[in-house]
Coordinates of C-alpha atoms and ligand atoms in Angstrom, one line a residue:
M25 CA -83.3 188.1 -132.8
A26 CA -83.5 188.8 -136.5
T27 CA -85.8 186.3 -138.2
N28 CA -85.2 184.1 -141.3
N29 CA -88.9 183.4 -141.6
L30 CA -90.1 185.8 -144.3
E31 CA -93.7 185.8 -143.0
E32 CA -92.5 187.0 -139.6
I33 CA -90.8 190.1 -140.9
E34 CA -92.6 193.2 -139.9
F35 CA -94.2 195.5 -142.5
T36 CA -92.2 198.7 -143.1
A37 CA -95.4 200.6 -142.7
N38 CA -95.9 199.3 -139.2
H39 CA -92.3 199.5 -138.2
Y40 CA -91.7 203.2 -139.0
S41 CA -94.3 205.2 -137.2
N42 CA -93.7 208.3 -139.4
L43 CA -94.8 206.7 -142.6
I44 CA -98.4 207.3 -143.8
R45 CA -99.9 206.0 -147.0
D46 CA -100.6 208.8 -149.5
E47 CA -104.3 208.4 -150.2
R48 CA -103.9 210.2 -153.6
Y49 CA -102.8 206.8 -154.9
N50 CA -105.6 204.4 -155.9
R51 CA -105.8 201.0 -154.4
L52 CA -105.5 198.0 -156.7
T53 CA -108.7 196.6 -158.1
K54 CA -109.5 193.5 -160.2
E55 CA -110.2 195.8 -163.1
H56 CA -106.6 197.1 -163.0
V57 CA -105.2 193.6 -162.9
E58 CA -107.4 192.6 -165.9
Y59 CA -105.8 195.4 -167.9
F60 CA -102.3 194.3 -167.1
K61 CA -103.3 190.7 -168.0
S62 CA -104.5 191.9 -171.3
I63 CA -101.1 193.5 -172.3
L64 CA -98.6 191.1 -170.6
P65 CA -97.9 187.4 -171.0
K66 CA -100.1 185.4 -168.6
D67 CA -97.3 184.3 -166.3
N68 CA -95.8 187.7 -166.1
V69 CA -98.6 189.1 -163.9
I70 CA -98.3 187.8 -160.3
C71 CA -101.2 189.0 -158.3
S72 CA -102.4 188.0 -154.8
L73 CA -105.8 189.7 -155.0
D74 CA -107.4 186.3 -155.3
D75 CA -106.0 185.3 -151.9
S76 CA -104.0 182.3 -153.3
E77 CA -101.4 181.2 -150.8
E78 CA -99.0 180.3 -153.6
T79 CA -99.0 183.8 -155.1
K80 CA -98.8 185.3 -151.7
K81 CA -95.6 183.3 -151.0
E82 CA -94.3 184.2 -154.5
L83 CA -94.9 187.9 -153.8
L84 CA -93.0 187.8 -150.5
K85 CA -89.6 187.7 -152.3
Y86 CA -90.5 190.8 -154.3
N87 CA -91.8 192.6 -151.2
I88 CA -88.8 191.9 -148.9
D89 CA -85.4 193.3 -149.4
W90 CA -82.0 191.4 -149.2
M91 CA -81.4 192.5 -145.6
K92 CA -84.8 191.4 -144.5
K93 CA -85.1 194.9 -143.1
Y94 CA -87.9 196.3 -145.3
R95 CA -91.2 194.6 -146.2
G96 CA -93.8 196.1 -148.5
Q97 CA -97.4 194.9 -149.1
S98 CA -97.7 194.9 -152.8
Q99 CA -100.3 192.7 -154.3
L100 CA -99.1 192.9 -157.8
V101 CA -95.8 192.2 -159.6
L102 CA -95.6 192.9 -163.3
L103 CA -92.8 191.4 -165.5
P104 CA -92.9 193.2 -168.8
T105 CA -90.9 191.6 -171.6
S106 CA -90.3 194.7 -173.8
T107 CA -89.9 198.4 -173.7
D108 CA -93.3 198.7 -175.3
E109 CA -94.9 196.7 -172.5
V110 CA -93.1 198.8 -169.8
S111 CA -94.5 201.9 -171.6
Q112 CA -98.1 200.5 -171.6
C113 CA -97.8 199.5 -167.9
L114 CA -96.5 202.9 -166.8
R115 CA -98.9 204.9 -168.9
Y116 CA -101.8 203.0 -167.3
C117 CA -100.4 203.5 -163.8
N118 CA -100.0 207.2 -164.4
E119 CA -103.5 207.6 -165.8
N120 CA -105.0 205.6 -162.9
N121 CA -102.9 207.1 -160.1
L122 CA -101.2 203.8 -159.2
A123 CA -97.9 204.1 -157.5
V124 CA -95.0 202.0 -158.8
V125 CA -91.7 200.5 -157.6
P126 CA -89.2 199.5 -160.3
Q127 CA -87.2 196.5 -159.3
S128 CA -84.3 194.5 -160.7
G129 CA -82.2 192.1 -158.7
N130 CA -83.6 193.4 -155.3
S131 CA -80.1 193.4 -153.8
G132 CA -80.2 197.1 -152.9
L133 CA -79.3 198.0 -149.4
V134 CA -81.3 201.1 -148.7
G135 CA -84.9 199.9 -149.0
G136 CA -85.4 201.4 -152.4
S137 CA -86.3 198.3 -154.4
V138 CA -89.3 197.2 -152.3
P139 CA -92.6 198.9 -151.8
V140 CA -93.4 200.8 -148.6
F141 CA -97.2 200.2 -148.8
D142 CA -99.1 198.6 -151.8
E143 CA -97.1 200.1 -154.7
I144 CA -97.1 197.9 -157.8
I145 CA -93.7 196.3 -158.4
I146 CA -92.5 196.5 -162.0
S147 CA -89.6 194.1 -162.4
T148 CA -87.3 194.2 -165.3
K149 CA -86.2 190.6 -164.8
A150 CA -87.9 189.3 -167.9
M151 CA -86.0 191.7 -170.0
N152 CA -82.6 190.0 -170.0
K153 CA -81.2 189.8 -173.6
I154 CA -77.9 191.1 -174.9
I155 CA -78.7 193.3 -177.9
D156 CA -75.2 193.9 -179.3
F157 CA -71.5 193.7 -178.6
D158 CA -69.0 195.7 -180.6
D159 CA -65.5 194.1 -180.1
V160 CA -63.8 197.1 -181.7
S161 CA -65.1 199.7 -179.3
G162 CA -66.0 197.3 -176.5
V163 CA -69.5 198.7 -176.2
L164 CA -72.1 196.3 -174.8
T165 CA -75.7 197.0 -175.4
C166 CA -78.3 195.0 -173.4
N167 CA -81.6 194.9 -171.7
A168 CA -81.8 196.4 -168.2
G169 CA -82.7 193.1 -166.6
C170 CA -79.4 191.3 -167.5
V171 CA -77.7 189.9 -164.5
L172 CA -74.3 191.5 -163.9
A173 CA -72.5 188.1 -163.6
D174 CA -74.1 187.0 -167.0
L175 CA -72.8 190.1 -168.7
E176 CA -69.4 189.5 -167.2
A177 CA -69.3 186.0 -168.5
Y178 CA -70.5 187.1 -172.0
V179 CA -67.8 189.8 -172.5
E180 CA -65.1 187.7 -170.8
E181 CA -65.5 185.1 -173.6
R182 CA -64.7 187.9 -176.0
G183 CA -61.7 189.1 -174.2
F184 CA -63.4 192.0 -172.3
M185 CA -64.6 192.7 -168.8
V186 CA -67.5 194.7 -167.3
P187 CA -66.0 197.8 -165.5
L188 CA -68.2 197.1 -162.5
D189 CA -67.8 194.3 -160.0
M190 CA -69.5 193.5 -156.6
G191 CA -70.4 190.8 -154.2
S192 CA -74.0 190.8 -155.4
K193 CA -73.1 190.2 -159.1
K194 CA -74.9 186.9 -159.3
Y195 CA -78.3 188.5 -158.7
C196 CA -78.1 192.3 -159.3
C197 CA -79.0 193.5 -162.8
I198 CA -77.4 196.2 -164.9
G199 CA -80.6 198.4 -164.8
G200 CA -80.5 198.2 -161.0
N201 CA -76.7 199.0 -161.0
V202 CA -77.2 202.0 -163.1
S203 CA -80.2 203.2 -161.2
S204 CA -78.3 203.0 -157.9
N205 CA -75.1 204.4 -159.4
A206 CA -73.3 201.4 -157.9
G207 CA -69.6 201.6 -157.1
G208 CA -68.1 198.3 -156.2
L209 CA -64.7 196.7 -156.0
R210 CA -62.9 198.1 -159.0
Y211 CA -64.1 201.6 -159.1
L212 CA -60.6 202.8 -158.2
R213 CA -59.4 201.7 -161.6
Y214 CA -62.4 201.7 -163.9
G215 CA -64.4 204.7 -162.6
S216 CA -68.0 205.4 -162.1
L217 CA -71.1 204.5 -164.1
H218 CA -71.5 208.2 -164.9
S219 CA -68.5 207.7 -167.2
N220 CA -68.9 204.1 -168.3
V221 CA -72.6 204.2 -169.3
L222 CA -72.7 205.6 -172.8
G223 CA -76.4 205.4 -173.5
L224 CA -79.8 204.6 -171.9
E225 CA -83.3 203.9 -173.0
V226 CA -85.8 205.0 -170.4
V227 CA -89.5 204.9 -170.1
L228 CA -90.9 207.9 -168.2
A229 CA -93.8 207.8 -165.8
N230 CA -96.3 208.8 -168.5
G231 CA -95.1 206.0 -170.8
Q232 CA -93.0 208.1 -173.1
V233 CA -89.9 206.4 -174.3
I234 CA -86.6 208.4 -174.1
D235 CA -84.3 206.9 -176.7
N236 CA -80.8 207.9 -175.8
L237 CA -79.1 204.5 -176.4
S238 CA -76.0 206.2 -177.7
K239 CA -72.8 204.2 -178.1
L240 CA -70.6 207.2 -178.4
R241 CA -67.9 208.0 -176.0
K242 CA -68.0 211.7 -176.8
D243 CA -71.1 213.8 -177.1
S244 CA -71.2 217.5 -176.4
T245 CA -74.7 218.2 -177.8
G246 CA -76.7 219.7 -175.0
Y247 CA -77.6 218.6 -171.5
D248 CA -76.5 215.0 -170.8
I249 CA -80.0 213.8 -169.9
K250 CA -79.1 210.2 -169.3
Q251 CA -76.9 211.2 -166.3
L252 CA -80.2 212.1 -164.5
F253 CA -81.2 208.5 -164.5
I254 CA -77.9 207.2 -163.2
G255 CA -78.5 207.1 -159.5
A256 CA -82.2 208.2 -159.7
E257 CA -83.2 204.9 -158.0
G258 CA -86.3 204.5 -160.0
T259 CA -87.8 207.9 -159.1
L260 CA -87.8 209.3 -162.6
G261 CA -88.6 206.4 -164.9
I262 CA -87.7 202.8 -165.7
I263 CA -84.4 202.1 -167.5
T264 CA -85.1 199.5 -170.2
N265 CA -81.8 199.3 -172.1
V266 CA -78.2 200.1 -171.4
A267 CA -75.1 200.7 -173.5
I268 CA -71.9 200.4 -171.5
S269 CA -68.3 200.7 -172.3
T270 CA -66.3 197.6 -171.4
P271 CA -62.5 197.6 -171.1
R272 CA -60.1 194.8 -172.3
K273 CA -59.8 191.9 -169.9
P274 CA -56.3 192.3 -168.2
K275 CA -53.7 189.7 -169.3
A276 CA -51.9 189.9 -166.0
V277 CA -53.8 189.9 -162.6
N278 CA -51.9 190.0 -159.3
A279 CA -53.2 190.2 -155.8
V280 CA -51.6 190.8 -152.4
F281 CA -53.1 190.2 -149.0
L282 CA -51.5 192.2 -146.2
S283 CA -52.1 192.7 -142.5
T284 CA -51.1 195.6 -140.3
D285 CA -51.7 197.0 -136.8
S286 CA -52.6 200.6 -137.3
W287 CA -54.8 202.8 -139.5
E288 CA -51.7 205.0 -140.2
N289 CA -50.0 202.0 -141.7
V290 CA -53.1 201.2 -143.9
Q291 CA -52.7 204.7 -145.3
A292 CA -49.0 204.3 -145.7
I293 CA -49.6 201.1 -147.6
Y294 CA -52.1 202.9 -149.8
K295 CA -49.7 205.7 -150.6
T296 CA -46.9 203.2 -151.4
A297 CA -49.3 201.2 -153.7
K298 CA -50.3 204.3 -155.6
E299 CA -46.7 205.3 -156.0
H300 CA -45.3 201.9 -157.1
L301 CA -48.3 200.4 -158.9
Q302 CA -49.7 203.6 -160.4
E303 CA -51.4 202.7 -163.7
I304 CA -51.9 199.0 -162.9
I305 CA -53.6 199.2 -159.5
S306 CA -57.2 198.0 -159.8
A307 CA -58.4 197.7 -156.2
F308 CA -57.4 198.7 -152.7
E309 CA -59.8 197.2 -150.2
F310 CA -59.6 196.7 -146.4
F311 CA -61.5 195.2 -143.5
D312 CA -60.8 195.4 -139.8
E313 CA -60.5 192.8 -137.0
D314 CA -64.2 193.2 -136.1
A315 CA -65.3 192.5 -139.7
Y316 CA -62.8 189.6 -139.9
S317 CA -64.1 188.0 -136.6
L318 CA -67.5 187.6 -138.4
V319 CA -66.0 186.1 -141.5
K320 CA -64.3 183.4 -139.5
Q321 CA -67.4 182.8 -137.4
H322 CA -70.1 182.7 -140.1
M323 CA -68.3 181.9 -143.3
Q324 CA -65.5 179.6 -141.9
L325 CA -63.0 181.5 -144.1
Q326 CA -59.5 182.6 -143.1
V327 CA -57.0 185.1 -144.4
P328 CA -53.8 183.4 -145.9
L329 CA -51.7 184.8 -143.1
K330 CA -50.0 183.2 -140.0
E331 CA -51.2 185.7 -137.4
E332 CA -54.2 187.8 -136.8
N333 CA -54.0 191.6 -136.8
K334 CA -56.1 194.8 -136.6
F335 CA -56.4 195.5 -140.3
Y336 CA -56.3 193.5 -143.5
V337 CA -55.7 195.0 -146.9
L338 CA -56.3 193.5 -150.4
V339 CA -54.4 195.1 -153.2
E340 CA -55.0 194.0 -156.8
T341 CA -53.4 194.9 -160.1
H342 CA -54.6 194.6 -163.7
G343 CA -52.1 195.0 -166.5
S344 CA -51.2 193.7 -169.9
N345 CA -47.7 192.5 -169.4
K346 CA -47.0 190.0 -166.6
Q347 CA -43.2 190.6 -166.4
H348 CA -43.7 194.4 -166.2
D349 CA -46.4 194.0 -163.5
N350 CA -44.2 191.5 -161.5
E351 CA -41.4 194.1 -161.5
K352 CA -43.7 196.8 -160.2
L353 CA -45.2 194.4 -157.6
H354 CA -41.7 193.5 -156.5
S355 CA -40.8 197.2 -156.0
F356 CA -44.0 197.8 -154.1
L357 CA -43.3 194.9 -151.8
E358 CA -39.7 196.0 -151.2
A359 CA -40.9 199.5 -150.3
I360 CA -43.4 198.0 -147.9
K361 CA -40.7 195.9 -146.3
T362 CA -38.3 198.8 -146.0
S363 CA -40.8 201.1 -144.3
N364 CA -42.1 198.2 -142.1
V365 CA -45.7 199.3 -142.4
A366 CA -47.1 195.8 -142.9
R367 CA -46.8 192.9 -140.5
E368 CA -47.4 190.1 -143.0
G369 CA -48.0 189.8 -146.7
Y370 CA -49.0 187.1 -149.1
V371 CA -48.9 187.3 -152.9
S372 CA -51.4 185.2 -154.9
K373 CA -49.8 182.4 -157.0
D374 CA -52.5 182.2 -159.6
D375 CA -56.0 183.4 -160.7
Q376 CA -57.7 180.8 -158.4
Q377 CA -55.9 182.1 -155.4
T378 CA -56.6 185.7 -156.4
R379 CA -60.3 184.7 -156.5
S380 CA -60.0 183.1 -153.0
F381 CA -58.7 186.4 -151.7
W382 CA -61.7 188.2 -153.2
I383 CA -64.1 185.7 -151.7
I384 CA -62.9 186.6 -148.2
R385 CA -63.4 190.3 -148.9
E386 CA -66.8 189.8 -150.6
S387 CA -68.0 187.6 -147.8
V388 CA -67.8 190.4 -145.2
P389 CA -71.3 191.9 -145.8
V390 CA -72.7 188.4 -146.0
A391 CA -71.0 187.5 -142.7
C392 CA -72.4 190.7 -141.1
S393 CA -75.9 189.8 -142.2
K394 CA -75.6 186.3 -140.7
N395 CA -74.7 188.0 -137.4
G396 CA -78.1 189.6 -136.8
A397 CA -80.0 192.7 -138.0
V398 CA -77.5 195.0 -139.6
F399 CA -77.6 198.7 -140.0
K400 CA -75.4 199.3 -143.1
Y401 CA -73.7 202.6 -144.0
D402 CA -71.6 203.4 -147.1
L403 CA -70.0 206.7 -146.2
S404 CA -67.8 208.8 -148.4
I405 CA -65.2 210.5 -146.3
P406 CA -61.8 212.0 -147.1
I407 CA -59.3 209.1 -146.6
A408 CA -57.3 210.8 -143.8
Q409 CA -60.3 210.7 -141.4
I410 CA -62.2 207.8 -142.8
Y411 CA -61.6 205.2 -140.1
D412 CA -62.3 207.7 -137.3
V413 CA -66.0 207.1 -138.0
A414 CA -65.7 203.5 -136.8
I415 CA -63.8 204.5 -133.7
Y416 CA -66.3 207.3 -133.0
M417 CA -69.4 205.0 -133.5
R418 CA -68.0 202.3 -131.2
K419 CA -67.3 204.9 -128.5
Y420 CA -70.7 206.5 -129.0
L421 CA -72.6 203.3 -128.8
K422 CA -70.7 202.2 -125.7
E423 CA -71.4 205.5 -124.0
A424 CA -75.1 205.0 -124.8
N425 CA -74.7 201.6 -123.1
V426 CA -76.2 199.7 -126.0
Y427 CA -72.8 198.2 -127.1
R428 CA -71.2 196.1 -124.4
P429 CA -68.7 193.7 -126.0
G430 CA -68.5 190.4 -124.2
D431 CA -72.0 190.9 -122.6
E432 CA -74.6 188.6 -124.1
T433 CA -77.4 191.0 -123.4
S434 CA -75.8 193.8 -125.4
E435 CA -78.3 195.2 -128.0
V436 CA -75.4 196.0 -130.5
I437 CA -73.4 192.9 -131.2
N438 CA -70.6 194.1 -133.5
V439 CA -69.4 197.2 -135.3
A440 CA -67.5 196.1 -138.4
A441 CA -65.6 198.5 -140.8
Y442 CA -64.5 197.6 -144.3
G443 CA -64.6 198.9 -147.8
H444 CA -63.1 200.7 -150.7
I445 CA -60.4 202.7 -149.1
G446 CA -58.9 203.7 -152.4
D447 CA -62.1 205.4 -153.3
G448 CA -62.6 207.0 -149.8
N449 CA -65.7 204.9 -149.2
I450 CA -66.1 203.0 -145.9
H451 CA -68.8 200.6 -144.8
I452 CA -69.8 200.5 -141.2
N453 CA -72.0 197.5 -140.5
I454 CA -73.6 197.7 -137.0
S455 CA -75.1 194.3 -136.2
C456 CA -77.8 194.2 -133.6
K457 CA -80.3 191.7 -132.1
S458 CA -83.2 193.3 -134.1
Y459 CA -84.1 196.2 -136.2
S460 CA -85.3 198.2 -133.3
E461 CA -86.4 201.8 -134.0
E462 CA -84.7 202.9 -130.8
I463 CA -81.3 201.7 -132.0
A464 CA -82.0 203.1 -135.4
N465 CA -82.7 206.5 -133.9
L466 CA -79.6 206.4 -131.8
I467 CA -77.3 205.7 -134.8
E468 CA -79.1 208.0 -137.3
P469 CA -78.7 210.8 -137.9
E470 CA -75.6 210.8 -135.5
I471 CA -73.5 208.9 -138.0
F472 CA -74.6 211.2 -140.8
Y473 CA -73.8 214.3 -138.9
W474 CA -70.3 213.0 -138.0
T475 CA -69.8 212.3 -141.7
R476 CA -71.0 215.8 -142.7
D477 CA -68.8 217.4 -140.0
H478 CA -65.8 215.6 -141.5
N479 CA -66.5 216.7 -145.1
G480 CA -68.1 213.5 -146.2
V481 CA -71.5 212.5 -147.7
I482 CA -74.0 210.0 -146.4
S483 CA -73.9 207.7 -149.3
G484 CA -70.9 206.8 -151.6
E485 CA -72.5 204.0 -153.6
H486 CA -75.7 202.4 -152.2
G487 CA -77.9 205.5 -152.6
L488 CA -80.7 207.0 -150.6
G489 CA -83.8 204.8 -150.9
L490 CA -86.2 204.8 -148.0
M491 CA -83.4 204.7 -145.5
K492 CA -81.6 208.0 -146.3
G493 CA -84.0 210.1 -148.3
K494 CA -85.1 212.1 -145.3
Y495 CA -81.4 212.9 -144.5
L496 CA -80.5 214.2 -147.9
A497 CA -80.3 217.7 -146.6
I498 CA -77.3 216.7 -144.5
S499 CA -75.3 216.2 -147.6
K500 CA -76.9 218.6 -150.1
P501 CA -77.8 222.3 -149.9
G502 CA -81.4 223.3 -150.2
S503 CA -80.7 225.0 -153.6
M504 CA -79.7 221.6 -155.0
I505 CA -82.6 219.7 -153.5
R506 CA -85.0 222.3 -155.0
I507 CA -83.5 221.6 -158.5
M508 CA -83.8 217.9 -157.9
E509 CA -87.5 218.4 -156.9
S510 CA -88.1 220.5 -160.1
I511 CA -86.6 217.7 -162.2
K512 CA -88.9 215.2 -160.4
N513 CA -91.9 217.4 -161.1
I514 CA -91.1 217.6 -164.8
L515 CA -90.5 213.9 -165.3
D516 CA -93.0 212.5 -162.8
P517 CA -95.6 215.2 -162.0
N518 CA -98.0 212.7 -160.4
Y519 CA -95.3 211.3 -158.2
I520 CA -96.1 207.7 -159.1
M521 CA -92.4 206.6 -159.3
N522 CA -91.0 205.0 -156.1
P523 CA -92.8 207.3 -153.7
Y524 CA -91.9 208.0 -150.0
K525 CA -88.2 207.6 -150.8
Y526 CA -85.2 209.6 -152.1
L527 CA -87.0 213.0 -152.1
P528 CA -89.7 212.5 -149.5
K529 CA -91.8 215.5 -148.6
K530 CA -90.9 215.3 -145.0
R531 CA -87.2 215.9 -144.7
I532 CA -84.8 216.7 -142.0
T533 CA -83.6 220.1 -143.2
R534 CA -82.2 221.9 -140.2
L535 CA -80.1 220.8 -137.4
S536 CA -82.8 222.0 -135.0
D537 CA -85.2 219.5 -136.5
I538 CA -83.5 216.7 -134.7
R539 CA -80.9 218.1 -132.4
S540 CA -81.8 220.0 -129.3
Ligands
FAD11 P1 -82.5 196.7 -157.1 O1 -82.1 196.4 -155.7 O2 -83.6 195.9 -157.6 O3 -82.9 198.3 -157.2 C1 -82.1 199.3 -156.8 C2 -82.8 200.6 -157.0 O4 -82.9 200.9 -158.4 C3 -84.2 200.7 -156.5 O5 -84.5 202.0 -156.0 C4 -85.1 200.4 -157.7 O6 -86.3 201.0 -157.6 C5 -84.3 201.0 -158.8 N1 -84.3 200.2 -160.0 C6 -84.0 198.9 -160.2 N2 -84.1 198.6 -161.5 C7 -84.5 199.8 -162.2 C8 -84.7 200.1 -163.6 N3 -84.6 199.2 -164.5 N4 -85.1 201.4 -163.8 C9 -85.2 202.3 -162.9 N5 -85.0 202.0 -161.6 C10 -84.6 200.8 -161.2 N6 -73.5 198.1 -154.1 C11 -72.4 198.8 -154.5 O7 -72.5 199.9 -155.0 N7 -71.1 198.3 -154.4 C12 -70.9 197.1 -153.9 O8 -69.7 196.6 -153.7 C13 -72.0 196.3 -153.4 N8 -71.9 195.1 -152.9 C14 -73.0 194.4 -152.5 C15 -72.8 193.1 -151.9 C16 -73.9 192.4 -151.5 C17 -73.7 191.1 -150.9 C18 -75.2 193.0 -151.6 C19 -76.4 192.2 -151.1 C20 -75.4 194.2 -152.1 C21 -74.3 194.9 -152.6 N9 -74.4 196.2 -153.2 C22 -73.3 196.9 -153.6 C23 -75.8 196.8 -153.3 C24 -76.6 196.4 -154.5 O9 -76.2 195.1 -155.0 C25 -76.4 197.4 -155.6 O10 -77.0 198.6 -155.2 C26 -77.0 197.1 -157.0 O11 -76.6 198.0 -157.9 C27 -78.5 197.0 -157.0 O12 -78.9 196.3 -158.2 P2 -80.2 195.5 -158.3 O13 -80.4 195.0 -159.7 O14 -80.3 194.5 -157.2 O15 -81.3 196.7 -158.0
2HG12 C1 -69.4 195.9 -150.3 O1 -68.5 196.8 -150.5 C2 -70.8 196.3 -150.5 O2 -69.1 194.8 -149.9 C3 -71.8 195.9 -149.4 O3 -71.0 197.6 -150.9 C4 -71.6 196.8 -148.1 O4 -73.2 195.5 -147.0 C5 -72.6 196.5 -147.0 O5 -72.6 197.3 -146.1
ZN13 ZN1 -69.1 198.7 -151.1

């Protein structure tokens, strides 16, 4: 069974037999550590070279990811407090061939934020100040290590909201969000970080600072270099400051919880919502009965409906006029009733109840993780076929005889489906007894090929990291991967930034590499 004892978690390097440490990287010495101590505040260098049990324990939480799936062996965490300190750290690492993993909130779900071997962790958590907020344009400028929920609270007090929201907001940081090109719960309305991020300050591997902290919405002067760092997952440099556009906080918020018995009906509800709620719809999320069974079991939460059903839908609106929004909501609910596509529905009475609806949706990934070792997928697939991947994977795992519902000895315990239907982005969470390589190899790349064959891509929002880098060729043609590699070569020629991930040398490029 999956363990909660951090010290028992297997090292990534031992678990994945194909990973080999690149001996071009130097191993950490006391001399290196002395240098970092000379440029950073004393408490901001956490090093276990001296074998202290306390620092070893402290390092565990930087070496192990949120899922407890990946465990690195870094002996050094650096917590710079300024761009200049980040620059000095990186310049030294580059000159001394020391590999680096940038880290923020360590809530990433693809093994990108923790080391594979002994890479040095550079955390931005000590860089967490708000630099500026312009209440005319709504542009917020802050350090990369600001926690998302803190930014939300800050702008909310001023009548604005952060355009990004997700279940991990209490610990993820804006630099990590930008680096992973996070999507989240309100992407449907507020769009991607590629459009909301206006400027970035980034330190390159050689220590050079790229000052592109623009606050302008429009800029047609040359290549948009900052876009390269949005979703680069720490492979091109370290983001130190972010300027992001924040919209006005909505004056009217409504939410509806619905249940239905078929995927066709979920789609019909979505179409009706788009038609009747148009400009005020802010989210359209779903989870299925398998996901809900875990929410009940592990979170003791229940949907505000009388009966259970196959699918649950959460629709939310953001608007500026309550009466206008209520009228729209009324026409949406009438249309749903007339077409008989929902079995039950419940409209939130106030903000507190809206929040309680969201807690149920946001608790799905947490409930899945409490259920065992979870293989998590964030597939982007055209809406018409999106749920078929859940149906296919259940059948496939049953046929492989590893998923035997009702049998206590079954290796796979649950296959939950949920996510951001309005954005064509589904999460498949396959909970198992343990992170066995056998089950991993059974699921992957099968699930990625199914996705590719149905015109989807293997990641809609969580990114590639260690988990999916080797499968990049399933979603991107060789010509594009070669351009990506050229960019990497220009910005990080010594490959010190987040190695073994994202663009690993060994990649599955042809079907014949893995399929007979
Ligand atoms: P980390 O996990 O620390 O790092 C993520 C990646 O970025 C790593 O590759 C790291 O090396 C790199 N990185 C971090 N900081 C920097 C920096 N300053 N400069 C350069 N590179 C850097 N994700 C979604 O997209 N949508 C969701 O709805 C969502 N919900 C989640 C719910 C839960 C309960 C959990 C646990 C996770 C969820 N996630 C979601 C995944 C995760 O929270 C996001 O990927 C988040 O953006 C990661 O931010 P972080 O600060 O934790 O980054
Ligand atoms: C969500 O939408 C997150 O809740 C997490 O992206 C998904 O854990 C997951 O698989
Ligand atoms: Zn998600």
